[in-house]
PDB file of C-alpha atoms in Angstrom:
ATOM      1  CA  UNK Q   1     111.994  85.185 100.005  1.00 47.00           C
ATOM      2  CA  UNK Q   2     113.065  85.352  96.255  1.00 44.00           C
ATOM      3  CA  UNK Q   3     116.480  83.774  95.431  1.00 42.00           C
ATOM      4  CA  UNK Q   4     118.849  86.331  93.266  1.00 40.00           C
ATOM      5  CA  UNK Q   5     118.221  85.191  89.909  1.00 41.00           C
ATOM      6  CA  UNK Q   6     121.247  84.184  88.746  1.00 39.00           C
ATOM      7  CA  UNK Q   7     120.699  84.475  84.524  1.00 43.00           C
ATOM      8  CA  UNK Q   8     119.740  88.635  85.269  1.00 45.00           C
ATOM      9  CA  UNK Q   9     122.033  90.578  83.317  1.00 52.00           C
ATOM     10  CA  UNK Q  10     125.095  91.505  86.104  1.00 65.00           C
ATOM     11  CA  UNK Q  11     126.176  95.039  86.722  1.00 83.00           C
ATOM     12  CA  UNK Q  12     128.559  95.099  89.200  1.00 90.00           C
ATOM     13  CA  UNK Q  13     130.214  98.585  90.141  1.00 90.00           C
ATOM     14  CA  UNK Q  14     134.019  98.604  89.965  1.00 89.00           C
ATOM     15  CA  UNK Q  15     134.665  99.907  93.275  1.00 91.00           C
ATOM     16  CA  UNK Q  16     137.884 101.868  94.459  1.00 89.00           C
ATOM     17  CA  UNK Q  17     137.479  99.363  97.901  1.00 92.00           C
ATOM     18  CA  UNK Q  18     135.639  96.573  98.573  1.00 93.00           C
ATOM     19  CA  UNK Q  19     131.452  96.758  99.572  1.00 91.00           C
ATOM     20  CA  UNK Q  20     128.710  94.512 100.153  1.00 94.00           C
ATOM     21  CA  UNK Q  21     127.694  92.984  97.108  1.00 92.00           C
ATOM     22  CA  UNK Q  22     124.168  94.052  97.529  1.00 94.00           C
ATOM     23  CA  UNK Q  23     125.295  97.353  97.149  1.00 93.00           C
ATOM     24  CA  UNK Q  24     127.681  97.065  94.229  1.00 93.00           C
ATOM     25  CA  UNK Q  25     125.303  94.762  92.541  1.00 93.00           C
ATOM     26  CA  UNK Q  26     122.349  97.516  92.202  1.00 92.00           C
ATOM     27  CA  UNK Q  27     121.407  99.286  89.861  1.00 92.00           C
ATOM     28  CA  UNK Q  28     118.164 100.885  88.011  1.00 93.00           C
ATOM     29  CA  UNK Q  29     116.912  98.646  85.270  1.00 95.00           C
ATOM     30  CA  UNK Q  30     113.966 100.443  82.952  1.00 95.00           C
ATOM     31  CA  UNK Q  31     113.183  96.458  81.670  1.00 96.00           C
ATOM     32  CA  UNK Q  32     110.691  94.753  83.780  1.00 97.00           C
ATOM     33  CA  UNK Q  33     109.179  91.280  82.984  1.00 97.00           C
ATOM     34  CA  UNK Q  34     105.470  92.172  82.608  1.00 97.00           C
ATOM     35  CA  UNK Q  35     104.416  88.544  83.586  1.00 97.00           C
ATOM     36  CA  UNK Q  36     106.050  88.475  86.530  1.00 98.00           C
ATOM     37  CA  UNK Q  37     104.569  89.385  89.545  1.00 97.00           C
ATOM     38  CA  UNK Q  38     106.383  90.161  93.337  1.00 98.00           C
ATOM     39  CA  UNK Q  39     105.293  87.962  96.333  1.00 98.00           C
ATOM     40  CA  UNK Q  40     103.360  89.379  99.546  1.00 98.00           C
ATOM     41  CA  UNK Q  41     106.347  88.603 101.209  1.00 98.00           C
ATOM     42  CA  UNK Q  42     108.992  89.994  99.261  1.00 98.00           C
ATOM     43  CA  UNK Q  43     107.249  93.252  99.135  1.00 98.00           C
ATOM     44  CA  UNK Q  44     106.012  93.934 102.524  1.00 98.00           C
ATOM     45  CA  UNK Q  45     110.028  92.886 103.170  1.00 98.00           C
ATOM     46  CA  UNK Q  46     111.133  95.938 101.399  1.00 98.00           C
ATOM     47  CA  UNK Q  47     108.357  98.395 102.891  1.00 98.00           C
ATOM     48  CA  UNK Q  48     109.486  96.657 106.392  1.00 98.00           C
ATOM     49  CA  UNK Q  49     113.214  97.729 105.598  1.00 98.00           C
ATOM     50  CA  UNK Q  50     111.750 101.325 104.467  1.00 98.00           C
ATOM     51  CA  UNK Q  51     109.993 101.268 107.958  1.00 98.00           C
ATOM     52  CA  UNK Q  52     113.179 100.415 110.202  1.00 98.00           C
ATOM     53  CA  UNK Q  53     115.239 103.088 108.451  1.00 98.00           C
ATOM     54  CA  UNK Q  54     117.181 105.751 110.519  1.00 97.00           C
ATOM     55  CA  UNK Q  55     115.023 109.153 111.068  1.00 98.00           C
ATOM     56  CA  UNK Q  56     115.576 112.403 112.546  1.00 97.00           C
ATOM     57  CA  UNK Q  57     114.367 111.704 115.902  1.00 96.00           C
ATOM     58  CA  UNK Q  58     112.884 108.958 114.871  1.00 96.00           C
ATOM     59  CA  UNK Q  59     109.758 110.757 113.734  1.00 97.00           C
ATOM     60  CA  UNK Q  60     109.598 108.589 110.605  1.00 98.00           C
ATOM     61  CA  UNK Q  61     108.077 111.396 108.138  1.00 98.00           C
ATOM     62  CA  UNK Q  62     107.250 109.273 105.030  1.00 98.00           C
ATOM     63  CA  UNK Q  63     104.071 107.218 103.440  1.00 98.00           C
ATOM     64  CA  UNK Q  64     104.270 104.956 100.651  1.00 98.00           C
ATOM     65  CA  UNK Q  65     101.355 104.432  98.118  1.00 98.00           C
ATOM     66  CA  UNK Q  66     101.537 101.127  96.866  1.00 98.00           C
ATOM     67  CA  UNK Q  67     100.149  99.942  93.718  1.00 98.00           C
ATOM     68  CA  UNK Q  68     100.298  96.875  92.045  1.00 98.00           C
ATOM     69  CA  UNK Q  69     100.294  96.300  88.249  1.00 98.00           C
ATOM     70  CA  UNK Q  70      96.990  95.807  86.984  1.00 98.00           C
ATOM     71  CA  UNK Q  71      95.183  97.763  90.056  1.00 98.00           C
ATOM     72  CA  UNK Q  72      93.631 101.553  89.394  1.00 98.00           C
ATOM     73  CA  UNK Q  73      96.043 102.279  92.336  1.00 98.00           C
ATOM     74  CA  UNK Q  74      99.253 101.373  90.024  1.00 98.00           C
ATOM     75  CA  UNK Q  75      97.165 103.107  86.861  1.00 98.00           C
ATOM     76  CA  UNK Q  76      96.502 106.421  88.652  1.00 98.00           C
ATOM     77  CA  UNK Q  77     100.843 106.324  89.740  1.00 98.00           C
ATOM     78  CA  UNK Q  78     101.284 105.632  86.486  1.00 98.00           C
ATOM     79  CA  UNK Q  79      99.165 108.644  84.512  1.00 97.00           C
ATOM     80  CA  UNK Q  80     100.904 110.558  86.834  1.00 98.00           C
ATOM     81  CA  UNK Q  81     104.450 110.137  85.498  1.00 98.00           C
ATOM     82  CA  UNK Q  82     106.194 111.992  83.054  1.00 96.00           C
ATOM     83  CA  UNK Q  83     105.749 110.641  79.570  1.00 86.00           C
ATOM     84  CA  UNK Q  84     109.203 109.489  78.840  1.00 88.00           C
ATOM     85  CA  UNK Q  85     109.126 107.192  82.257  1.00 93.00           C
ATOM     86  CA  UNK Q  86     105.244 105.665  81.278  1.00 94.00           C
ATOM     87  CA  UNK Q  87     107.091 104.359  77.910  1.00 90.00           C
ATOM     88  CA  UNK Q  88     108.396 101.152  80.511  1.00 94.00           C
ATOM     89  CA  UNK Q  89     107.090 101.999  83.991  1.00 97.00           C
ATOM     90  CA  UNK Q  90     104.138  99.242  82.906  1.00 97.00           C
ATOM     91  CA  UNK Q  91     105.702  96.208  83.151  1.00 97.00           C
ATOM     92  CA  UNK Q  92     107.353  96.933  86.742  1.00 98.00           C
ATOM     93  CA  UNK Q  93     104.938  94.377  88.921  1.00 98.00           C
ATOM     94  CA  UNK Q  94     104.395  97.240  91.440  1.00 98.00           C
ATOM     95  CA  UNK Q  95     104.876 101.410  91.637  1.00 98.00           C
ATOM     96  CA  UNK Q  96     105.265 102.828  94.733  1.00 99.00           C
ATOM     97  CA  UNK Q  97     104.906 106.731  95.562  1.00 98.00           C
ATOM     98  CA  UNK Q  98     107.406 107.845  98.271  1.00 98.00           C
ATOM     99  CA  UNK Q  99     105.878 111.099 100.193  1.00 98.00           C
ATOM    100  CA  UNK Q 100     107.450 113.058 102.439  1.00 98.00           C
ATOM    101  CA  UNK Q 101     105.803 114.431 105.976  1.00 98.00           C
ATOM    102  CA  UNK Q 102     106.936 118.154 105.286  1.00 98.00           C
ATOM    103  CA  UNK Q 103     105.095 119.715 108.284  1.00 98.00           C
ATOM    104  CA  UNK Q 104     104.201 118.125 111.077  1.00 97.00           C
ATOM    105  CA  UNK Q 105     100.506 117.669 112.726  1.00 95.00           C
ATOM    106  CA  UNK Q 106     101.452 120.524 114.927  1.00 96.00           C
ATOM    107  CA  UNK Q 107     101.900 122.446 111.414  1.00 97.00           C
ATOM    108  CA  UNK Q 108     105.283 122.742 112.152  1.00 97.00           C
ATOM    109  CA  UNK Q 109     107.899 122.316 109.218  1.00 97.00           C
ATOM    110  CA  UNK Q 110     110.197 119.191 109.235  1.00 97.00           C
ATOM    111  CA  UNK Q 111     113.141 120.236 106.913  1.00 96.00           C
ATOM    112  CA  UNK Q 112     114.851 117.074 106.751  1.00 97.00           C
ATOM    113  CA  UNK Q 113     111.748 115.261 106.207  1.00 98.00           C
ATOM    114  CA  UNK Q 114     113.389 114.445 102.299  1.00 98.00           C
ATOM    115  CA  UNK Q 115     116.268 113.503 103.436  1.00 98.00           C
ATOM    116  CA  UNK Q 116     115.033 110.940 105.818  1.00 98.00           C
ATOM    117  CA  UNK Q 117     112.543 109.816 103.114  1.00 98.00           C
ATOM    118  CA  UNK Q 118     115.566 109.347 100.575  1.00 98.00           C
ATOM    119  CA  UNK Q 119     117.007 106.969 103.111  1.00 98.00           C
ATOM    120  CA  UNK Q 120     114.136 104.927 103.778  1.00 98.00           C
ATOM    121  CA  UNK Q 121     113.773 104.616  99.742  1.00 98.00           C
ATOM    122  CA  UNK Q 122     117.245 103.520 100.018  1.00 98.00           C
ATOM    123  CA  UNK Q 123     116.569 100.713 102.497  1.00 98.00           C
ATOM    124  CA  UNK Q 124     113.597  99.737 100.035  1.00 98.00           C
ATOM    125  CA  UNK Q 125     115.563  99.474  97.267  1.00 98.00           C
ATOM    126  CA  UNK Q 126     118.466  97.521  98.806  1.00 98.00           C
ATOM    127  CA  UNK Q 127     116.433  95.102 100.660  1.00 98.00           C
ATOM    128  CA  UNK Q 128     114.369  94.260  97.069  1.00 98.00           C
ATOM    129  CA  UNK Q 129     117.685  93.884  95.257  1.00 97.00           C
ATOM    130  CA  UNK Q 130     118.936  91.098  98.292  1.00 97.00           C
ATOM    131  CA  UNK Q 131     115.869  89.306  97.492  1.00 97.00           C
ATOM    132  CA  UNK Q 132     116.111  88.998  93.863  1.00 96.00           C
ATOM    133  CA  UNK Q 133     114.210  92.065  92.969  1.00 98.00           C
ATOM    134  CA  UNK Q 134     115.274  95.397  90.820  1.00 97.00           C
ATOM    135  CA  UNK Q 135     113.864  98.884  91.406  1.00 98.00           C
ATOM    136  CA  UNK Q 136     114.381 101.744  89.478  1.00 98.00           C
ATOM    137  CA  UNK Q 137     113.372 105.612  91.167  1.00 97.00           C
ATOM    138  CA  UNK Q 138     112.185 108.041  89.265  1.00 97.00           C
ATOM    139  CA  UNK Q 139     111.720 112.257  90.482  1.00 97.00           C
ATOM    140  CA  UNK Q 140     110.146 112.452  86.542  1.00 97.00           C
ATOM    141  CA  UNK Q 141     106.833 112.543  88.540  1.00 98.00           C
ATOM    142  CA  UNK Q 142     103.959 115.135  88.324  1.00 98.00           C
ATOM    143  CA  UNK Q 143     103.547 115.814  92.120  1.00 98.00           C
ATOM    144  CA  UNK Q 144     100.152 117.934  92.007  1.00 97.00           C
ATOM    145  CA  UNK Q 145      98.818 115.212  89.917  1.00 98.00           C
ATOM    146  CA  UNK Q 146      99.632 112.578  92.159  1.00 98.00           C
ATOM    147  CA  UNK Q 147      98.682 114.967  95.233  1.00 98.00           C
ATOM    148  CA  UNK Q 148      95.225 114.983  93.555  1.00 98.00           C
ATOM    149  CA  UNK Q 149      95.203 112.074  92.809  1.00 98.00           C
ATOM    150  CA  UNK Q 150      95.887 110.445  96.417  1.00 98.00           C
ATOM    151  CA  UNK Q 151      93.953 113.341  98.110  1.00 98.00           C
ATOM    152  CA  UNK Q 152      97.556 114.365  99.787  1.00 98.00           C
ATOM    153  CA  UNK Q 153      97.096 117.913 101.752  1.00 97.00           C
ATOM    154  CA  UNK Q 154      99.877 120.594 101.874  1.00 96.00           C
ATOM    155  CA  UNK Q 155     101.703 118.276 104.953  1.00 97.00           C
ATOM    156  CA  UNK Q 156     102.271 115.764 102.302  1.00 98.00           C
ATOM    157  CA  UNK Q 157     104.585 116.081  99.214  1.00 98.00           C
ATOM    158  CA  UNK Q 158     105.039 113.419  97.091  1.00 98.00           C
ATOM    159  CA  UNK Q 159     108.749 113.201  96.015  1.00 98.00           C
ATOM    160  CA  UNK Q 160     109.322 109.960  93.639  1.00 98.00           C
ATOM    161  CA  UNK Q 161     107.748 107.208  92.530  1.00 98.00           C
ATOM    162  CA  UNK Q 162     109.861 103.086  92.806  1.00 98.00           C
ATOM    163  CA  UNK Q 163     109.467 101.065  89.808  1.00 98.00           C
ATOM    164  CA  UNK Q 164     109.965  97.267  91.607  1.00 98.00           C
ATOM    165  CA  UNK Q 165     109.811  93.858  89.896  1.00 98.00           C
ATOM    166  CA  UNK Q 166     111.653  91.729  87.942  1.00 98.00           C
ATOM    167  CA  UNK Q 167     114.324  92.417  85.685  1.00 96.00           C
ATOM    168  CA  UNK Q 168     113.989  91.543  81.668  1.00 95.00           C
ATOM    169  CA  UNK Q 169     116.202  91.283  79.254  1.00 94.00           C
ATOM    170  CA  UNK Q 170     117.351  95.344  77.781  1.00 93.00           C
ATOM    171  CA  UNK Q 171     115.894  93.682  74.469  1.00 92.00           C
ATOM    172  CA  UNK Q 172     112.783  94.369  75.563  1.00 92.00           C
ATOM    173  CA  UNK Q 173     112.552  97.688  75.665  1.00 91.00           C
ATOM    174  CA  UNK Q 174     110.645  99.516  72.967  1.00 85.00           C
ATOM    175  CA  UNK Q 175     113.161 101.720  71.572  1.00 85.00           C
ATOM    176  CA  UNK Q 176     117.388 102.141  70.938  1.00 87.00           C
ATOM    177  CA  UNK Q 177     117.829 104.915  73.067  1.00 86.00           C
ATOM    178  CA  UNK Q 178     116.440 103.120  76.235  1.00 87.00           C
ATOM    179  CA  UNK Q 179     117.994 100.244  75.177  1.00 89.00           C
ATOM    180  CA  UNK Q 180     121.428 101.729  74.936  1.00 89.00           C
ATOM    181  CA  UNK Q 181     121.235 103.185  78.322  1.00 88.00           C
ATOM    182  CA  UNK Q 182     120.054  99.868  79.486  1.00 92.00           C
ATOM    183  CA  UNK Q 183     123.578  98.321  79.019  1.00 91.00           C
ATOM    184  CA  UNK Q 184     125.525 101.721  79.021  1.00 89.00           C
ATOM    185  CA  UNK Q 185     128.962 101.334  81.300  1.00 88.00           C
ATOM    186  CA  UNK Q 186     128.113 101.960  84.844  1.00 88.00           C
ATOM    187  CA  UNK Q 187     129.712 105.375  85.861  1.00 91.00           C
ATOM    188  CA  UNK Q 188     130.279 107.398  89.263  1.00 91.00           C
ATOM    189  CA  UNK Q 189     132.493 110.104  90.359  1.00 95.00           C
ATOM    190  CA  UNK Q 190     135.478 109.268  91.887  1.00 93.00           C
ATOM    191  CA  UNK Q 191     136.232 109.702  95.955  1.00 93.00           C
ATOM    192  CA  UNK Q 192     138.373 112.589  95.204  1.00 92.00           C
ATOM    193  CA  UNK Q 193     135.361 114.481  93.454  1.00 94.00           C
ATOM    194  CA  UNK Q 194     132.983 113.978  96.275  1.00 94.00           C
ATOM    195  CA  UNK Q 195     134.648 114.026  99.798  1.00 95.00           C
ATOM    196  CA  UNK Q 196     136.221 116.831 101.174  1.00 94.00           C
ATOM    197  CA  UNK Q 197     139.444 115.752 103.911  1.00 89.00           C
ATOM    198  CA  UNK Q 198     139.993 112.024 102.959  1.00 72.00           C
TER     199      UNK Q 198
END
């Protein structure tokens, strides 16, 4: 297991109530160190975490293509992202696909195969950043490209793509407008905006 590296950049969210601080402590980073790589362990900890999360009966509708930098896996993920995302996306250490199961093997439609999917990307992401690691998500995908790509039939549809590695320094990007949003304030809407009864 990777230690949290303490000389990353923080970004703590200011939260209206106190949370874990795994969860107010993530965030998306577009600056990956392209020498650094992520251990066997610490990634088959975050597809574990993907694996255990919740599902509508627990029918687990989700795959996760898994390439690692310098693979053709991780180049074929990569070709198939949209242009302004392949500007960084090279020095993550791996890119993972997320694909939903939206029918089943019966051919039957499972509408809240996303949403289940979405969770278990959740679980990915959170269990990386406990272990020292940053992932960023990306829906700026081209999903008949990467359906092509992976040989993925109409059951499959691939949703986004998880940038994971190791966080660098926003320096490093490769122009000012990534930069900037790099170390732009962290922002949310408030409670008020986004739950109805509270």
């Amino acid at each position: 297991m990777t230690l949290i590296d303490t000389t990353a950049p923080t970004r703590t969210a200011e939260t209206s109530s106190p949370i874990l601080d795994v969860l107010a402590e993530r965030w998306s980073p577009r600056s990956f160190d392209p020498t650094a790589e992520v251990s066997e362990a610490d990634l088959t900890a975050a597809l574990e975490a993907a694996r255990w999360s919740a599902s509508a009966a627990n029918t687990q509708p989700w795959k996760f293509i898994v390439g690692r930098r310098g693979t053709p896996t991780f180049d074929l993920i990569n070709e198939n992202l949209m242009g302004f995302n392949q500007v960084w996306t090279p020095n993550a250490a791996v890119l993972i696909v997320n694909v939903a199961e939206v029918i089943d093997e019966s051919g039957k439609p499972q509408r809240w195969a996303t949403y289940d999917l979405g969770q278990a990307a959740a679980s990915l992401a959170i269990q990386a950043h406990a272990d020292g690691l940053h992932v960023h998500q990306m829906g700026g995908i081209e999903a008949e490209g990467l359906r092509a790509a992976f040989g993925l039939d109409e059951r499959w549809e691939p949703l986004t793509v998880t940038a994971l590695g190791v966080v660098a320094p926003a320096a490093d990007l490769p122009d000012e407008a990534t930069r900037a949003r790099e170390v732009a304030p962290r922002v949310r809407k408030t409670l008020a905006e986004i739950v109805v009864g509270l």
